[in-house]
mmCIF file of C-alpha atoms in Angstrom:
data_model
loop_
_atom_site.group_PDB
_atom_site.id
_atom_site.type_symbol
_atom_site.label_atom_id
_atom_site.label_comp_id
_atom_site.label_asym_id
_atom_site.label_seq_id
_atom_site.Cartn_x
_atom_site.Cartn_y
_atom_site.Cartn_z
ATOM 1 C CA MET A 1 95.560 -95.957 259.222
ATOM 2 C CA TYR A 2 96.092 -93.761 256.143
ATOM 3 C CA CYS A 3 92.660 -94.793 254.847
ATOM 4 C CA TYR A 4 90.944 -93.602 257.974
ATOM 5 C CA ALA A 5 92.961 -90.369 257.811
ATOM 6 C CA ASN A 6 91.516 -89.741 254.318
ATOM 7 C CA ASP A 7 94.916 -90.073 252.644
ATOM 8 C CA ALA A 8 93.969 -92.517 249.879
ATOM 9 C CA SER A 9 97.248 -92.191 248.003
ATOM 10 C CA LYS A 10 99.347 -93.101 251.064
ATOM 11 C CA ALA A 11 97.013 -95.996 251.917
ATOM 12 C CA LEU A 12 97.252 -97.388 248.377
ATOM 13 C CA GLU A 13 101.014 -97.070 248.404
ATOM 14 C CA VAL A 14 101.139 -99.329 251.470
ATOM 15 C CA TRP A 15 98.531 -101.791 250.157
ATOM 16 C CA VAL A 16 100.396 -102.196 246.861
ATOM 17 C CA LYS A 17 103.545 -103.178 248.781
ATOM 18 C CA VAL A 18 101.507 -105.667 250.813
ATOM 19 C CA VAL A 19 99.957 -107.268 247.717
ATOM 20 C CA ASP A 20 103.361 -107.318 245.971
ATOM 21 C CA GLY A 21 104.893 -109.041 248.994
ATOM 22 C CA GLU A 22 107.227 -106.175 249.896
ATOM 23 C CA LEU A 23 105.426 -105.766 253.230
ATOM 24 C CA THR A 24 103.723 -108.367 255.403
ATOM 25 C CA ASP A 25 100.226 -107.850 256.817
ATOM 26 C CA SER A 26 98.195 -110.988 257.494
ATOM 27 C CA SER A 27 95.056 -108.925 258.166
ATOM 28 C CA HIS A 28 94.998 -107.295 254.724
ATOM 29 C CA PRO A 29 92.264 -108.847 252.492
ATOM 30 C CA GLY A 30 94.346 -108.658 249.308
ATOM 31 C CA LEU A 31 93.965 -107.438 245.712
ATOM 32 C CA GLU A 32 90.141 -107.647 245.696
ATOM 33 C CA TYR A 33 89.940 -105.096 248.512
ATOM 34 C CA VAL A 34 92.268 -102.661 246.723
ATOM 35 C CA ILE A 35 90.176 -102.912 243.540
ATOM 36 C CA GLU A 36 86.948 -102.362 245.438
ATOM 37 C CA PHE A 37 88.487 -99.308 247.093
ATOM 38 C CA LEU A 38 89.618 -97.903 243.728
ATOM 39 C CA SER A 39 86.159 -98.453 242.197
ATOM 40 C CA SER A 40 84.614 -96.144 244.805
ATOM 41 C CA LEU A 41 87.403 -93.564 245.027
ATOM 42 C CA SER A 42 86.441 -90.077 243.827
ATOM 43 C CA ASP A 43 90.017 -88.926 243.174
ATOM 44 C CA HIS A 44 90.270 -90.038 239.552
ATOM 45 C CA GLU A 45 93.956 -89.186 239.201
ATOM 46 C CA VAL A 46 94.769 -91.634 241.982
ATOM 47 C CA VAL A 47 92.385 -94.207 240.458
ATOM 48 C CA LEU A 48 94.216 -94.167 237.135
ATOM 49 C CA LYS A 49 97.618 -94.184 238.804
ATOM 50 C CA TYR A 50 96.911 -97.500 240.551
ATOM 51 C CA ALA A 51 94.536 -98.991 237.945
ATOM 52 C CA ASP A 52 97.499 -99.729 235.694
ATOM 53 C CA TRP A 53 99.146 -101.693 238.520
ATOM 54 C CA ALA A 54 95.904 -103.607 239.200
ATOM 55 C CA LEU A 55 95.430 -104.454 235.510
ATOM 56 C CA LYS A 56 98.879 -106.018 235.374
ATOM 57 C CA LYS A 57 97.919 -108.156 238.363
ATOM 58 C CA ASN A 58 94.488 -109.333 237.164
ATOM 59 C CA GLN A 59 92.649 -107.856 234.174
ATOM 60 C CA GLU A 60 89.299 -109.478 234.988
ATOM 61 C CA LEU A 61 89.211 -108.091 238.534
ATOM 62 C CA ALA A 62 90.747 -104.733 237.645
ATOM 63 C CA ALA A 63 88.080 -104.063 234.995
ATOM 64 C CA MET A 64 85.639 -103.589 237.890
ATOM 65 C CA ILE A 65 87.470 -100.374 238.796
ATOM 66 C CA PHE A 66 85.651 -98.866 235.795
ATOM 67 C CA THR A 67 82.478 -100.980 235.639
ATOM 68 C CA ASN A 68 81.531 -100.774 239.354
ATOM 69 C CA ARG A 69 81.624 -97.002 239.771
ATOM 70 C CA PRO A 70 79.130 -95.322 242.169
ATOM 71 C CA VAL A 71 75.758 -94.810 240.474
ATOM 72 C CA ARG A 72 75.541 -91.055 241.044
ATOM 73 C CA GLU A 73 79.204 -90.292 240.469
ATOM 74 C CA GLN A 74 80.019 -87.350 238.216
ATOM 75 C CA LEU A 75 82.542 -88.755 235.765
ATOM 76 C CA GLY A 76 85.379 -86.380 235.031
ATOM 77 C CA GLU A 77 87.215 -86.161 231.736
ATOM 78 C CA ARG A 78 89.630 -88.920 232.784
ATOM 79 C CA LEU A 79 86.840 -91.461 233.335
ATOM 80 C CA GLN A 80 84.830 -90.814 230.167
ATOM 81 C CA PRO A 81 84.374 -93.928 227.972
ATOM 82 C CA GLU A 82 86.617 -92.634 225.177
ATOM 83 C CA PHE A 83 89.525 -92.085 227.560
ATOM 84 C CA ILE A 84 89.047 -95.415 229.372
ATOM 85 C CA LEU A 85 88.926 -97.334 226.077
ATOM 86 C CA ASP A 86 92.307 -95.875 225.117
ATOM 87 C CA PHE A 87 93.627 -96.560 228.600
ATOM 88 C CA LEU A 88 92.582 -100.226 228.441
ATOM 89 C CA THR A 89 93.957 -100.880 224.936
ATOM 90 C CA PRO A 90 97.017 -102.799 226.237
ATOM 91 C CA TYR A 91 94.722 -105.055 228.267
ATOM 92 C CA PRO A 92 92.407 -106.945 225.838
ATOM 93 C CA LEU A 93 90.412 -108.867 228.460
ATOM 94 C CA ALA A 94 89.698 -105.762 230.536
ATOM 95 C CA LEU A 95 88.896 -103.844 227.334
ATOM 96 C CA ARG A 96 86.345 -106.477 226.310
ATOM 97 C CA LEU A 97 84.729 -106.481 229.768
ATOM 98 C CA TYR A 98 84.472 -102.695 229.743
ATOM 99 C CA LEU A 99 82.939 -102.670 226.254
ATOM 100 C CA GLU A 100 80.408 -105.305 227.350
ATOM 101 C CA TYR A 101 79.563 -103.047 230.279
ATOM 102 C CA LEU A 102 78.992 -100.081 227.934
ATOM 103 C CA VAL A 103 76.929 -102.061 225.406
ATOM 104 C CA PHE A 104 74.922 -104.497 227.558
ATOM 105 C CA THR A 105 74.705 -102.800 230.969
ATOM 106 C CA LYS A 106 74.784 -99.085 230.143
ATOM 107 C CA LYS A 107 73.090 -99.806 226.769
ATOM 108 C CA LEU A 108 75.063 -97.094 224.990
ATOM 109 C CA GLU A 109 74.309 -96.996 221.272
ATOM 110 C CA GLY A 110 77.521 -95.534 219.929
ATOM 111 C CA GLU A 111 78.627 -97.189 216.697
ATOM 112 C CA LYS A 112 82.235 -97.234 217.911
ATOM 113 C CA TYR A 113 81.433 -99.299 221.024
ATOM 114 C CA HIS A 114 79.378 -101.912 219.188
ATOM 115 C CA THR A 115 81.830 -102.215 216.292
ATOM 116 C CA GLN A 116 84.842 -102.483 218.592
ATOM 117 C CA LEU A 117 83.178 -105.154 220.724
ATOM 118 C CA ALA A 118 82.143 -107.158 217.646
ATOM 119 C CA LEU A 119 85.704 -106.994 216.325
ATOM 120 C CA LEU A 120 87.065 -108.236 219.656
ATOM 121 C CA TYR A 121 84.616 -111.150 219.560
ATOM 122 C CA LEU A 122 85.631 -111.863 215.962
ATOM 123 C CA ASP A 123 89.341 -111.761 216.842
ATOM 124 C CA GLU A 124 88.725 -114.321 219.574
ATOM 125 C CA VAL A 125 86.844 -116.598 217.159
ATOM 126 C CA LEU A 126 89.587 -116.361 214.543
ATOM 127 C CA GLN A 127 92.303 -117.119 217.094
ATOM 128 C CA LEU A 128 90.457 -120.173 218.384
ATOM 129 C CA LYS A 129 89.670 -121.307 214.835
ATOM 130 C CA ALA A 130 93.324 -121.068 213.813
ATOM 131 C CA ASP A 131 94.433 -123.228 216.750
ATOM 132 C CA SER A 132 93.913 -126.908 215.910
ATOM 133 C CA THR A 133 93.982 -127.824 219.608
ATOM 134 C CA THR A 134 90.982 -125.624 220.473
ATOM 135 C CA PRO A 135 88.142 -127.689 221.971
ATOM 136 C CA ARG A 136 85.064 -127.679 219.704
ATOM 137 C CA GLU A 137 82.798 -126.515 222.537
ATOM 138 C CA LYS A 138 84.997 -123.483 223.245
ATOM 139 C CA LEU A 139 84.938 -122.396 219.587
ATOM 140 C CA GLN A 140 81.167 -122.888 219.386
ATOM 141 C CA ALA A 141 80.677 -120.767 222.524
ATOM 142 C CA ALA A 142 82.808 -117.953 221.076
ATOM 143 C CA ARG A 143 80.934 -118.049 217.755
ATOM 144 C CA TYR A 144 77.573 -118.053 219.544
ATOM 145 C CA GLN A 145 78.628 -114.937 221.483
ATOM 146 C CA LEU A 146 79.605 -113.198 218.243
ATOM 147 C CA LYS A 147 76.401 -114.204 216.431
ATOM 148 C CA GLN A 148 74.218 -112.989 219.304
ATOM 149 C CA LEU A 149 75.773 -109.538 219.083
ATOM 150 C CA LEU A 150 75.533 -109.450 215.287
ATOM 151 C CA GLU A 151 71.865 -110.481 215.346
ATOM 152 C CA HIS A 152 70.612 -108.220 218.116
ATOM 153 C CA SER A 153 72.650 -105.052 217.596
ATOM 154 C CA SER A 154 72.037 -102.600 214.785
ATOM 155 C CA GLN A 155 74.746 -100.125 215.793
ATOM 156 C CA TYR A 156 77.928 -101.655 214.385
ATOM 157 C CA ARG A 157 79.487 -100.996 210.956
ATOM 158 C CA VAL A 158 78.460 -103.982 208.883
ATOM 159 C CA SER A 159 80.948 -103.364 206.068
ATOM 160 C CA VAL A 160 83.938 -103.441 208.453
ATOM 161 C CA LEU A 161 82.953 -106.830 209.841
ATOM 162 C CA LEU A 162 81.781 -108.353 206.552
ATOM 163 C CA SER A 163 85.132 -107.798 204.861
ATOM 164 C CA ARG A 164 86.838 -109.896 207.549
ATOM 165 C CA VAL A 165 84.140 -112.533 208.033
ATOM 166 C CA LYS A 166 83.899 -113.369 204.303
ATOM 167 C CA ASP A 167 87.557 -114.440 204.208
ATOM 168 C CA ALA A 168 87.257 -116.676 207.274
ATOM 169 C CA ASP A 169 84.616 -119.206 206.099
ATOM 170 C CA LEU A 170 82.259 -118.082 208.859
ATOM 171 C CA HIS A 171 79.145 -118.624 206.734
ATOM 172 C CA SER A 172 76.450 -118.265 209.393
ATOM 173 C CA GLU A 173 78.004 -115.008 210.660
ATOM 174 C CA CYS A 174 78.292 -113.815 207.067
ATOM 175 C CA ALA A 175 74.594 -114.577 206.507
ATOM 176 C CA ILE A 176 73.650 -112.392 209.486
ATOM 177 C CA LEU A 177 75.672 -109.502 208.075
ATOM 178 C CA TYR A 178 74.123 -109.890 204.613
ATOM 179 C CA GLY A 179 70.743 -109.780 206.331
ATOM 180 C CA LYS A 180 71.630 -106.487 208.019
ATOM 181 C CA MET A 181 72.364 -105.091 204.550
ATOM 182 C CA GLY A 182 69.066 -106.401 203.165
ATOM 183 C CA GLU A 183 70.807 -108.857 200.827
ATOM 184 C CA HIS A 184 68.599 -111.775 201.815
ATOM 185 C CA ARG A 185 69.255 -113.954 198.790
ATOM 186 C CA LYS A 186 73.008 -113.994 199.476
ATOM 187 C CA ALA A 187 72.344 -114.840 203.114
ATOM 188 C CA LEU A 188 69.916 -117.641 202.294
ATOM 189 C CA ASP A 189 72.236 -119.090 199.645
ATOM 190 C CA LEU A 190 74.940 -119.471 202.295
ATOM 191 C CA LEU A 191 72.625 -121.135 204.805
ATOM 192 C CA VAL A 192 70.959 -123.441 202.277
ATOM 193 C CA HIS A 193 73.659 -124.370 199.760
ATOM 194 C CA ARG A 194 76.864 -123.910 201.778
ATOM 195 C CA LEU A 195 75.750 -125.091 205.208
ATOM 196 C CA ASN A 196 72.766 -127.248 204.183
ATOM 197 C CA ASP A 197 71.057 -125.896 207.294
ATOM 198 C CA TYR A 198 67.388 -125.528 206.375
ATOM 199 C CA ILE A 199 66.316 -124.923 209.980
ATOM 200 C CA ALA A 200 68.753 -121.997 210.212
ATOM 201 C CA ALA A 201 67.371 -120.629 206.914
ATOM 202 C CA GLU A 202 63.802 -120.632 208.264
ATOM 203 C CA LYS A 203 64.988 -119.113 211.553
ATOM 204 C CA TYR A 204 66.732 -116.408 209.532
ATOM 205 C CA CYS A 205 63.408 -115.536 207.889
ATOM 206 C CA GLN A 206 61.606 -115.505 211.234
ATOM 207 C CA ILE A 207 64.170 -113.121 212.773
ATOM 208 C CA ASN A 208 64.283 -110.748 209.803
ATOM 209 C CA ALA A 209 60.474 -110.742 209.436
ATOM 210 C CA MET A 210 59.857 -109.630 213.027
ATOM 211 C CA GLY A 211 58.098 -106.269 213.196
ATOM 212 C CA LYS A 212 57.652 -106.099 209.425
ATOM 213 C CA ASP A 213 54.374 -105.843 207.495
ATOM 214 C CA ARG A 214 52.639 -108.802 205.844
ATOM 215 C CA GLY A 215 53.934 -107.961 202.375
ATOM 216 C CA TYR A 216 57.543 -107.878 203.559
ATOM 217 C CA ARG A 217 57.163 -111.221 205.370
ATOM 218 C CA GLN A 218 55.669 -112.823 202.269
ATOM 219 C CA ARG A 219 58.502 -111.558 200.061
ATOM 220 C CA LEU A 220 61.134 -112.838 202.482
ATOM 221 C CA TYR A 221 59.690 -116.358 202.649
ATOM 222 C CA LEU A 222 59.236 -116.325 198.880
ATOM 223 C CA GLU A 223 62.972 -115.581 198.589
ATOM 224 C CA LEU A 224 63.699 -118.701 200.644
ATOM 225 C CA LEU A 225 61.372 -120.754 198.455
ATOM 226 C CA LYS A 226 63.233 -119.466 195.365
ATOM 227 C CA THR A 227 66.528 -120.407 197.022
ATOM 228 C CA TYR A 228 65.233 -123.982 197.338
ATOM 229 C CA LEU A 229 63.664 -124.291 193.894
ATOM 230 C CA GLN A 230 65.736 -121.945 191.728
ATOM 231 C CA PRO A 231 69.396 -122.156 192.832
ATOM 232 C CA GLU A 232 71.678 -119.599 191.204
ATOM 233 C CA GLU A 233 74.650 -121.926 190.676
ATOM 234 C CA LYS A 234 74.386 -124.382 187.754
ATOM 235 C CA ASP A 235 75.770 -127.285 189.766
ATOM 236 C CA GLN A 236 73.127 -126.874 192.488
ATOM 237 C CA LYS A 237 69.963 -128.943 192.212
ATOM 238 C CA PRO A 238 66.484 -127.857 193.306
ATOM 239 C CA LEU A 239 65.651 -128.949 196.851
ATOM 240 C CA THR A 240 62.134 -130.349 196.637
ATOM 241 C CA GLN A 241 61.626 -131.701 200.155
ATOM 242 C CA PRO A 242 62.774 -128.559 202.038
ATOM 243 C CA ALA A 243 60.533 -126.501 199.720
ATOM 244 C CA VAL A 244 57.506 -128.710 200.443
ATOM 245 C CA ASP A 245 58.214 -128.622 204.168
ATOM 246 C CA LEU A 246 58.457 -124.824 204.053
ATOM 247 C CA LEU A 247 55.144 -124.445 202.214
ATOM 248 C CA ASN A 248 53.355 -126.795 204.602
ATOM 249 C CA SER A 249 54.836 -125.246 207.772
ATOM 250 C CA ASN A 250 52.793 -123.085 210.125
ATOM 251 C CA THR A 251 55.336 -120.269 210.388
ATOM 252 C CA ALA A 252 55.913 -119.282 206.762
ATOM 253 C CA GLU A 253 53.691 -116.708 205.029
ATOM 254 C CA PHE A 254 53.176 -116.595 201.269
ATOM 255 C CA ASP A 255 51.351 -114.797 198.503
ATOM 256 C CA VAL A 256 49.569 -117.752 196.882
ATOM 257 C CA THR A 257 49.696 -116.291 193.381
ATOM 258 C CA GLN A 258 53.485 -115.924 193.576
ATOM 259 C CA VAL A 259 53.887 -119.468 194.934
ATOM 260 C CA VAL A 260 51.844 -120.972 192.085
ATOM 261 C CA LYS A 261 54.253 -119.387 189.570
ATOM 262 C CA LEU A 262 57.207 -121.112 191.267
ATOM 263 C CA ILE A 263 55.828 -124.601 191.796
ATOM 264 C CA PRO A 264 57.123 -127.116 189.208
ATOM 265 C CA GLU A 265 54.493 -128.513 186.856
ATOM 266 C CA ASP A 266 55.218 -132.100 187.858
ATOM 267 C CA TRP A 267 54.226 -131.516 191.498
ATOM 268 C CA SER A 268 50.992 -133.181 192.587
ATOM 269 C CA ILE A 269 48.261 -131.314 194.457
ATOM 270 C CA GLY A 270 48.601 -133.758 197.340
ATOM 271 C CA LEU A 271 52.203 -132.679 197.884
ATOM 272 C CA ILE A 272 51.130 -129.194 198.997
ATOM 273 C CA SER A 273 47.562 -129.918 200.094
ATOM 274 C CA THR A 274 48.251 -128.570 203.598
ATOM 275 C CA PHE A 275 49.532 -125.299 202.164
ATOM 276 C CA LEU A 276 46.579 -124.886 199.793
ATOM 277 C CA THR A 277 43.990 -125.670 202.476
ATOM 278 C CA ARG A 278 45.537 -123.279 204.993
ATOM 279 C CA SER A 279 45.901 -120.513 202.395
ATOM 280 C CA LEU A 280 42.235 -120.835 201.414
ATOM 281 C CA ARG A 281 41.145 -120.617 205.044
ATOM 282 C CA LYS A 282 43.341 -117.561 205.666
ATOM 283 C CA ASN A 283 41.980 -115.768 202.613
ATOM 284 C CA LEU A 284 38.372 -116.492 203.589
ATOM 285 C CA SER A 285 39.059 -115.327 207.136
ATOM 286 C CA LEU A 286 40.680 -112.147 205.813
ATOM 287 C CA VAL A 287 37.673 -111.420 203.579
ATOM 288 C CA ARG A 288 35.253 -111.926 206.500
ATOM 289 C CA THR A 289 37.353 -109.756 208.816
ATOM 290 C CA THR A 290 37.518 -106.977 206.216
ATOM 291 C CA ARG A 291 33.744 -107.053 205.709
ATOM 292 C CA ILE A 292 33.084 -106.933 209.465
ATOM 293 C CA GLN A 293 35.503 -104.021 209.867
ATOM 294 C CA GLN A 294 33.842 -102.108 207.031
ATOM 295 C CA ALA A 295 30.379 -102.733 208.539
ATOM 296 C CA LEU A 296 31.577 -101.477 211.939
ATOM 297 C CA GLU A 297 33.053 -98.344 210.357
ATOM 298 C CA ARG A 298 29.781 -97.662 208.497
ATOM 299 C CA GLY A 299 27.815 -98.141 211.737
ATOM 300 C CA GLN A 300 30.142 -95.806 213.592
ATOM 301 C CA HIS A 301 29.760 -93.174 210.864
ATOM 302 C CA VAL A 302 25.951 -93.407 211.018
ATOM 303 C CA THR A 303 26.007 -93.091 214.813
ATOM 304 C CA MET A 304 28.204 -89.975 214.654
ATOM 305 C CA CYS A 305 25.903 -88.405 212.070
ATOM 306 C CA LEU A 306 22.835 -89.047 214.264
ATOM 307 C CA GLN A 307 24.597 -87.614 217.315
ATOM 308 C CA HIS A 308 25.558 -84.518 215.349
ATOM 309 C CA GLN A 309 21.974 -84.044 214.120
ATOM 310 C CA GLN A 310 20.642 -84.428 217.675
ATOM 311 C CA HIS A 311 23.175 -81.936 218.957
ATOM 312 C CA MET A 312 22.350 -79.385 216.268
ATOM 313 C CA ALA A 313 18.647 -79.759 217.061
ATOM 314 C CA MET A 314 19.288 -79.023 220.765
ATOM 315 C CA VAL A 315 21.616 -76.069 220.309
ATOM 316 C CA LYS A 316 19.887 -72.743 219.965
ATOM 317 C CA PRO A 317 21.213 -70.493 217.198
ATOM 318 C CA VAL A 318 23.346 -67.506 218.191
ATOM 319 C CA THR A 319 22.679 -64.280 216.349
ATOM 320 C CA ILE A 320 25.722 -62.052 215.948
ATOM 321 C CA GLY A 321 24.953 -58.431 215.213
ATOM 322 C CA GLN A 322 27.198 -55.413 215.000
ATOM 323 C CA GLU A 323 26.432 -54.606 218.628
ATOM 324 C CA ARG A 324 27.382 -58.125 219.887
ATOM 325 C CA GLU A 325 30.878 -58.354 221.388
ATOM 326 C CA CYS A 326 33.206 -60.962 222.977
ATOM 327 C CA HIS A 327 32.537 -61.401 226.709
ATOM 328 C CA VAL A 328 36.296 -61.548 227.396
ATOM 329 C CA CYS A 329 38.039 -58.882 225.314
ATOM 330 C CA ARG A 330 34.901 -56.801 224.646
ATOM 331 C CA LYS A 331 35.770 -56.516 220.972
ATOM 332 C CA PRO A 332 33.233 -57.200 218.194
ATOM 333 C CA PHE A 333 33.174 -60.462 216.241
ATOM 334 C CA ASN A 334 34.767 -60.109 212.818
ATOM 335 C CA ASP A 335 33.897 -63.576 211.495
ATOM 336 C CA ALA A 336 31.326 -66.316 212.049
ATOM 337 C CA THR A 337 33.624 -68.587 214.073
ATOM 338 C CA ILE A 338 32.905 -68.092 217.777
ATOM 339 C CA VAL A 339 32.984 -70.075 221.036
ATOM 340 C CA ARG A 340 29.761 -70.601 222.994
ATOM 341 C CA TYR A 341 29.815 -72.000 226.551
ATOM 342 C CA PRO A 342 26.817 -73.860 228.095
ATOM 343 C CA ASN A 343 26.003 -70.816 230.272
ATOM 344 C CA GLY A 344 25.599 -68.603 227.192
ATOM 345 C CA VAL A 345 28.985 -66.849 227.310
ATOM 346 C CA THR A 346 30.301 -66.203 223.791
ATOM 347 C CA THR A 347 33.942 -65.410 222.966
ATOM 348 C CA HIS A 348 36.427 -65.288 220.150
ATOM 349 C CA LEU A 349 38.098 -68.610 219.413
ATOM 350 C CA HIS A 350 41.417 -67.404 220.858
ATOM 351 C CA CYS A 351 39.727 -65.959 223.967
ATOM 352 C CA GLY A 352 38.007 -69.222 224.934
ATOM 353 C CA ARG A 353 41.033 -71.496 225.238
ATOM 354 C CA ASN A 354 39.882 -73.725 228.113
ATOM 355 C CA ARG A 355 37.094 -76.079 227.080
ATOM 356 C CA GLU A 356 35.906 -76.836 230.601
ATOM 357 C CA ILE A 357 36.114 -73.469 232.419
ATOM 358 C CA CYS A 358 34.141 -70.334 231.562
ATOM 359 C CA PRO A 359 36.664 -67.485 231.088
ATOM 360 C CA VAL A 360 34.219 -64.947 232.554
ATOM 361 C CA THR A 361 32.576 -66.655 235.550
ATOM 362 C CA GLY A 362 35.181 -69.344 236.226
ATOM 363 C CA LYS A 363 32.462 -71.993 236.254
ATOM 364 C CA ARG A 364 33.650 -75.524 235.422
ATOM 365 C CA PHE A 365 31.622 -77.638 232.966
ATOM 366 C CA ALA A 366 31.585 -81.368 232.293
ATOM 367 C CA ALA A 367 33.688 -82.453 229.303
ATOM 368 C CA SER A 368 30.597 -83.550 227.364
ATOM 369 C CA SER A 369 28.905 -80.172 227.728
ATOM 370 C CA SER A 370 31.913 -77.864 227.289
ATOM 371 C CA TRP A 371 32.352 -75.109 224.730
ATOM 372 C CA ARG A 372 31.337 -75.512 221.124
ATOM 373 C CA THR A 373 32.429 -73.590 218.050
ATOM 374 C CA SER A 374 30.060 -72.335 215.439
#
């Protein structure tokens, strides 16, 4: 009754008593209805007053009060992200859901949001890792969630996370963070010599090479090859088979001259025959492509020169004497740079601004026959 009378505060007061069991109303739909009502309510003071009650009842549902707001709603000061984050601090689940909403749904790029969400994910991983009864699948799911954010976001503060991850034996997460800092050798050392995960090491190179130029990609894969063949620790042995597999793979890119310097002298040609054959083909293809491109550019240059000569032969010269003046401003020409339209109208460069319309007659010309400067 209060709801229909537009007295939201009175209606909520009654509904809270119903949900808390102080009043009985079998027709009331329950907590979900109250939360849905709060998510669409425009009186933000009332929203915050009852949001605290809803959060104590169910954090997951109550988070929707802030994530399911009307699309065109004008958010007041009390519903700005900074205020809501402080408001939700005592409720970690709701805080995480709201941060996920800001980062993944609203796609806000604030460093604070991304860093805070990554730290929440990390806290969850560390708590699960410290509990010996945690199911392996649950820990893996939490770590996967953290790694996805670390890989795909570039907005968080790497140094803040790295200082905590390094002390927790989270080597794959640490490798991602080293990659963000451009310290690829440290990252690859962790993946190769700590985790013995050669597939992850190659995937690391693929991810960090995306969108980069050929030289950068070659240097990154060369760093992985060095990690296999020239380990930094004395007790680590060269990894021949992973190195051979990397060279012969279809995904890796290398500068052949740099690879030859790294290959041990006792390796046979047959061991890397696939790599050598593919490299030779790529280099030949690159040479052919470069020659074709240069020939096309020369042909295009010749064509443009011929077109210019033909144009100059067709255009009649314009003689500018002291008595000749601009058809627009009626002032004399002070230099040799003028504009000439196809209908013979001549103007100063600044008077003939529209290429396709004569400034005197208003006649429109085709783009190919518009004004020319001389």
